[in-house]
């Protein structure tokens, strides 16, 4: 091809001979340089913004049953506090509030995206939930079904409303039926 384009064959072979060894390491060298930049920036963020770094990784792995516990353990080993899900503090994704990582609702297995969005949107629109019954009165049972409510109870999302998990589980069916009847009338 070089000869076709007007170059001498001997000169083209000389250039090709110079390029052959480069092909063995040039590609790897450029990638190593790029990865070193990424590694440096990652280490910088982890060292200087540890809570935000772990919260971002938790959000990135929010649907991974394997990686989520791994990052939770990593955060705890770094001395970070990771708060349990909280109906009045948790957003859809993991967040950092007052230096603590707040568990994201999407990280709760079995809750679902529409339930997480409905819970957060209602709280933003009408303020914090005052009680379990207030929560049931305000959320749509189509978005937040019985299974989602059960999962929220079991993960402790209502714990800060001063109602025990066992009491909520024991009365959940009756409470849901009561609020559904109230909404129908």
mmCIF file of C-alpha atoms in Angstrom:
data_model
loop_
_atom_site.group_PDB
_atom_site.id
_atom_site.type_symbol
_atom_site.label_atom_id
_atom_site.label_comp_id
_atom_site.label_asym_id
_atom_site.label_seq_id
_atom_site.Cartn_x
_atom_site.Cartn_y
_atom_site.Cartn_z
ATOM 1 C CA UNK A 1 0.000 0.000 0.000
ATOM 2 C CA UNK A 2 2.865 2.375 0.754
ATOM 3 C CA UNK A 3 4.501 1.624 -2.613
ATOM 4 C CA UNK A 4 1.162 2.257 -4.335
ATOM 5 C CA UNK A 5 1.121 5.681 -2.679
ATOM 6 C CA UNK A 6 4.552 6.598 -3.995
ATOM 7 C CA UNK A 7 6.860 5.464 -1.183
ATOM 8 C CA UNK A 8 9.937 3.299 -1.687
ATOM 9 C CA UNK A 9 9.509 -0.334 -0.580
ATOM 10 C CA UNK A 10 12.694 -0.303 1.531
ATOM 11 C CA UNK A 11 11.604 2.872 3.350
ATOM 12 C CA UNK A 12 8.090 1.455 3.966
ATOM 13 C CA UNK A 13 9.554 -1.773 5.393
ATOM 14 C CA UNK A 14 11.835 0.242 7.673
ATOM 15 C CA UNK A 15 8.868 2.192 9.098
ATOM 16 C CA UNK A 16 6.832 -1.005 9.472
ATOM 17 C CA UNK A 17 9.716 -2.658 11.354
ATOM 18 C CA UNK A 18 9.742 0.273 13.793
ATOM 19 C CA UNK A 19 5.963 -0.037 14.359
ATOM 20 C CA UNK A 20 5.890 -3.786 15.060
ATOM 21 C CA UNK A 21 7.326 -3.643 18.616
ATOM 22 C CA UNK A 22 5.119 -0.640 19.469
ATOM 23 C CA UNK A 23 2.010 -2.642 18.576
ATOM 24 C CA UNK A 24 2.878 -5.035 21.386
ATOM 25 C CA UNK A 25 2.743 -2.429 24.137
ATOM 26 C CA UNK A 26 1.406 0.857 22.729
ATOM 27 C CA UNK A 27 -2.245 -0.049 23.089
ATOM 28 C CA UNK A 28 -1.756 -1.389 26.627
ATOM 29 C CA UNK A 29 0.323 1.640 27.575
ATOM 30 C CA UNK A 30 -2.410 4.081 26.531
ATOM 31 C CA UNK A 31 -5.014 2.108 28.447
ATOM 32 C CA UNK A 32 -2.784 1.926 31.498
ATOM 33 C CA UNK A 33 -2.462 5.706 31.446
ATOM 34 C CA UNK A 34 -6.228 6.178 31.221
ATOM 35 C CA UNK A 35 -6.902 3.644 33.983
ATOM 36 C CA UNK A 36 -4.332 5.272 36.234
ATOM 37 C CA UNK A 37 -6.221 8.572 35.931
ATOM 38 C CA UNK A 38 -9.493 6.825 36.811
ATOM 39 C CA UNK A 39 -7.834 4.999 39.727
ATOM 40 C CA UNK A 40 -6.353 8.258 41.062
ATOM 41 C CA UNK A 41 -9.675 10.088 40.875
ATOM 42 C CA UNK A 42 -11.496 7.176 42.496
ATOM 43 C CA UNK A 43 -8.978 7.032 45.341
ATOM 44 C CA UNK A 44 -9.235 10.813 45.791
ATOM 45 C CA UNK A 45 -13.027 10.663 46.072
ATOM 46 C CA UNK A 46 -12.915 7.711 48.461
ATOM 47 C CA UNK A 47 -10.341 9.447 50.678
ATOM 48 C CA UNK A 48 -11.890 12.926 50.667
ATOM 49 C CA UNK A 49 -15.622 12.232 50.297
ATOM 50 C CA UNK A 50 -16.037 8.751 51.788
ATOM 51 C CA UNK A 51 -19.774 8.890 52.566
ATOM 52 C CA UNK A 52 -20.638 10.311 49.157
ATOM 53 C CA UNK A 53 -18.334 7.797 47.475
ATOM 54 C CA UNK A 54 -19.965 4.812 49.183
ATOM 55 C CA UNK A 55 -23.491 6.229 48.679
ATOM 56 C CA UNK A 56 -22.780 6.615 44.949
ATOM 57 C CA UNK A 57 -21.480 3.046 44.740
ATOM 58 C CA UNK A 58 -24.496 1.746 46.650
ATOM 59 C CA UNK A 59 -26.810 3.579 44.271
ATOM 60 C CA UNK A 60 -24.880 2.219 41.302
ATOM 61 C CA UNK A 61 -25.297 -1.345 42.613
ATOM 62 C CA UNK A 62 -28.815 -0.842 43.996
ATOM 63 C CA UNK A 63 -30.228 -3.874 42.170
ATOM 64 C CA UNK A 64 -27.304 -6.198 42.833
ATOM 65 C CA UNK A 65 -27.942 -8.703 45.597
ATOM 66 C CA UNK A 66 -24.213 -9.497 45.645
ATOM 67 C CA UNK A 67 -22.582 -6.054 45.448
ATOM 68 C CA UNK A 68 -24.976 -4.079 47.680
ATOM 69 C CA UNK A 69 -24.019 -5.929 50.901
ATOM 70 C CA UNK A 70 -20.376 -5.744 49.841
ATOM 71 C CA UNK A 71 -20.485 -1.934 49.639
ATOM 72 C CA UNK A 72 -22.485 -1.683 52.874
ATOM 73 C CA UNK A 73 -19.757 -3.687 54.618
ATOM 74 C CA UNK A 74 -17.059 -1.550 52.962
ATOM 75 C CA UNK A 75 -18.755 1.613 54.233
ATOM 76 C CA UNK A 76 -19.049 0.258 57.742
ATOM 77 C CA UNK A 77 -15.404 -0.875 57.721
ATOM 78 C CA UNK A 78 -14.509 2.730 56.822
ATOM 79 C CA UNK A 79 -16.364 3.885 59.953
ATOM 80 C CA UNK A 80 -19.368 5.279 58.072
ATOM 81 C CA UNK A 81 -22.859 5.134 59.521
ATOM 82 C CA UNK A 82 -25.460 3.653 57.221
ATOM 83 C CA UNK A 83 -28.939 4.337 58.527
ATOM 84 C CA UNK A 84 -31.733 1.830 58.033
ATOM 85 C CA UNK A 85 -34.531 2.693 55.624
ATOM 86 C CA UNK A 86 -36.760 5.428 57.012
ATOM 87 C CA UNK A 87 -40.125 6.368 55.549
ATOM 88 C CA UNK A 88 -39.447 10.050 56.321
ATOM 89 C CA UNK A 89 -35.738 10.298 55.438
ATOM 90 C CA UNK A 90 -35.024 7.812 52.664
ATOM 91 C CA UNK A 91 -35.090 8.967 49.087
ATOM 92 C CA UNK A 92 -35.371 6.702 46.096
ATOM 93 C CA UNK A 93 -31.577 6.273 46.000
ATOM 94 C CA UNK A 94 -28.870 6.271 48.670
ATOM 95 C CA UNK A 95 -28.080 9.737 49.966
ATOM 96 C CA UNK A 96 -25.839 11.453 52.497
ATOM 97 C CA UNK A 97 -27.514 13.516 55.215
ATOM 98 C CA UNK A 98 -25.453 15.065 58.021
ATOM 99 C CA UNK A 99 -22.507 12.831 57.128
ATOM 100 C CA UNK A 100 -24.548 9.628 57.389
ATOM 101 C CA UNK A 101 -25.611 7.446 54.492
ATOM 102 C CA UNK A 102 -29.384 7.091 54.362
ATOM 103 C CA UNK A 103 -30.580 3.833 52.859
ATOM 104 C CA UNK A 104 -32.315 4.324 49.507
ATOM 105 C CA UNK A 105 -35.801 2.854 49.153
ATOM 106 C CA UNK A 106 -34.849 1.219 45.841
ATOM 107 C CA UNK A 107 -32.283 -0.813 47.789
ATOM 108 C CA UNK A 108 -35.078 -2.635 49.624
ATOM 109 C CA UNK A 109 -35.610 -5.927 47.869
ATOM 110 C CA UNK A 110 -39.271 -6.388 46.955
ATOM 111 C CA UNK A 111 -40.308 -2.743 47.211
ATOM 112 C CA UNK A 112 -40.189 -1.704 43.559
ATOM 113 C CA UNK A 113 -39.532 1.557 41.776
ATOM 114 C CA UNK A 114 -43.141 2.785 41.539
ATOM 115 C CA UNK A 115 -43.648 2.282 45.283
ATOM 116 C CA UNK A 116 -40.405 4.117 46.100
ATOM 117 C CA UNK A 117 -41.340 7.022 43.819
ATOM 118 C CA UNK A 118 -44.887 7.225 45.191
ATOM 119 C CA UNK A 119 -43.659 7.279 48.809
ATOM 120 C CA UNK A 120 -41.056 9.985 48.175
ATOM 121 C CA UNK A 121 -43.319 12.122 45.956
ATOM 122 C CA UNK A 122 -46.145 12.071 48.505
ATOM 123 C CA UNK A 123 -43.743 13.028 51.303
ATOM 124 C CA UNK A 124 -42.316 15.901 49.245
ATOM 125 C CA UNK A 125 -45.806 17.115 48.341
ATOM 126 C CA UNK A 126 -47.490 16.855 51.764
ATOM 127 C CA UNK A 127 -44.728 16.622 54.364
ATOM 128 C CA UNK A 128 -43.452 13.849 56.616
ATOM 129 C CA UNK A 129 -45.647 10.891 57.516
ATOM 130 C CA UNK A 130 -46.926 11.288 61.057
ATOM 131 C CA UNK A 131 -47.903 7.666 61.704
ATOM 132 C CA UNK A 132 -48.407 4.320 60.016
ATOM 133 C CA UNK A 133 -52.089 5.146 59.514
ATOM 134 C CA UNK A 134 -51.192 8.549 58.051
ATOM 135 C CA UNK A 135 -48.912 6.728 55.620
ATOM 136 C CA UNK A 136 -51.694 4.318 54.602
ATOM 137 C CA UNK A 137 -54.155 7.199 54.210
ATOM 138 C CA UNK A 138 -51.808 9.092 51.895
ATOM 139 C CA UNK A 139 -50.332 6.457 49.593
ATOM 140 C CA UNK A 140 -52.125 4.851 46.696
ATOM 141 C CA UNK A 141 -52.584 1.102 47.229
ATOM 142 C CA UNK A 142 -51.978 0.571 43.519
ATOM 143 C CA UNK A 143 -48.434 1.975 43.812
ATOM 144 C CA UNK A 144 -47.696 0.786 47.342
ATOM 145 C CA UNK A 145 -49.298 -2.638 47.703
ATOM 146 C CA UNK A 146 -49.485 -4.976 50.715
ATOM 147 C CA UNK A 147 -46.242 -6.705 49.796
ATOM 148 C CA UNK A 148 -44.422 -3.350 49.664
ATOM 149 C CA UNK A 149 -45.890 -2.307 53.026
ATOM 150 C CA UNK A 150 -44.834 -5.614 54.576
ATOM 151 C CA UNK A 151 -41.290 -5.199 53.268
ATOM 152 C CA UNK A 152 -41.162 -1.636 54.628
ATOM 153 C CA UNK A 153 -42.253 -2.851 58.061
ATOM 154 C CA UNK A 154 -39.719 -5.696 58.095
ATOM 155 C CA UNK A 155 -36.827 -3.420 57.100
ATOM 156 C CA UNK A 156 -37.660 -0.926 59.845
ATOM 157 C CA UNK A 157 -38.830 1.941 57.652
ATOM 158 C CA UNK A 158 -41.536 2.820 60.203
ATOM 159 C CA UNK A 159 -39.372 2.355 63.327
ATOM 160 C CA UNK A 160 -38.938 6.090 63.940
ATOM 161 C CA UNK A 161 -42.719 6.547 64.074
ATOM 162 C CA UNK A 162 -42.613 4.797 67.480
ATOM 163 C CA UNK A 163 -44.582 1.772 66.381
ATOM 164 C CA UNK A 164 -43.046 -1.676 66.805
ATOM 165 C CA UNK A 165 -42.580 -3.963 63.831
ATOM 166 C CA UNK A 166 -44.467 -6.793 65.514
ATOM 167 C CA UNK A 167 -47.458 -4.546 66.245
ATOM 168 C CA UNK A 168 -47.482 -3.218 62.680
ATOM 169 C CA UNK A 169 -47.230 -6.734 61.198
ATOM 170 C CA UNK A 170 -50.018 -8.011 63.449
ATOM 171 C CA UNK A 171 -52.340 -5.147 62.499
ATOM 172 C CA UNK A 172 -51.295 -4.527 58.900
ATOM 173 C CA UNK A 173 -54.195 -6.345 57.192
ATOM 174 C CA UNK A 174 -56.816 -4.628 59.360
ATOM 175 C CA UNK A 175 -55.188 -1.229 58.936
ATOM 176 C CA UNK A 176 -55.030 -1.584 55.150
ATOM 177 C CA UNK A 177 -58.677 -2.738 54.974
ATOM 178 C CA UNK A 178 -59.762 0.156 57.185
ATOM 179 C CA UNK A 179 -57.980 2.803 55.079
ATOM 180 C CA UNK A 180 -59.243 1.285 51.804
ATOM 181 C CA UNK A 181 -62.831 1.441 53.097
ATOM 182 C CA UNK A 182 -62.267 5.051 54.194
ATOM 183 C CA UNK A 183 -60.988 5.965 50.722
ATOM 184 C CA UNK A 184 -63.986 4.318 49.027
ATOM 185 C CA UNK A 185 -66.520 6.348 50.989
#
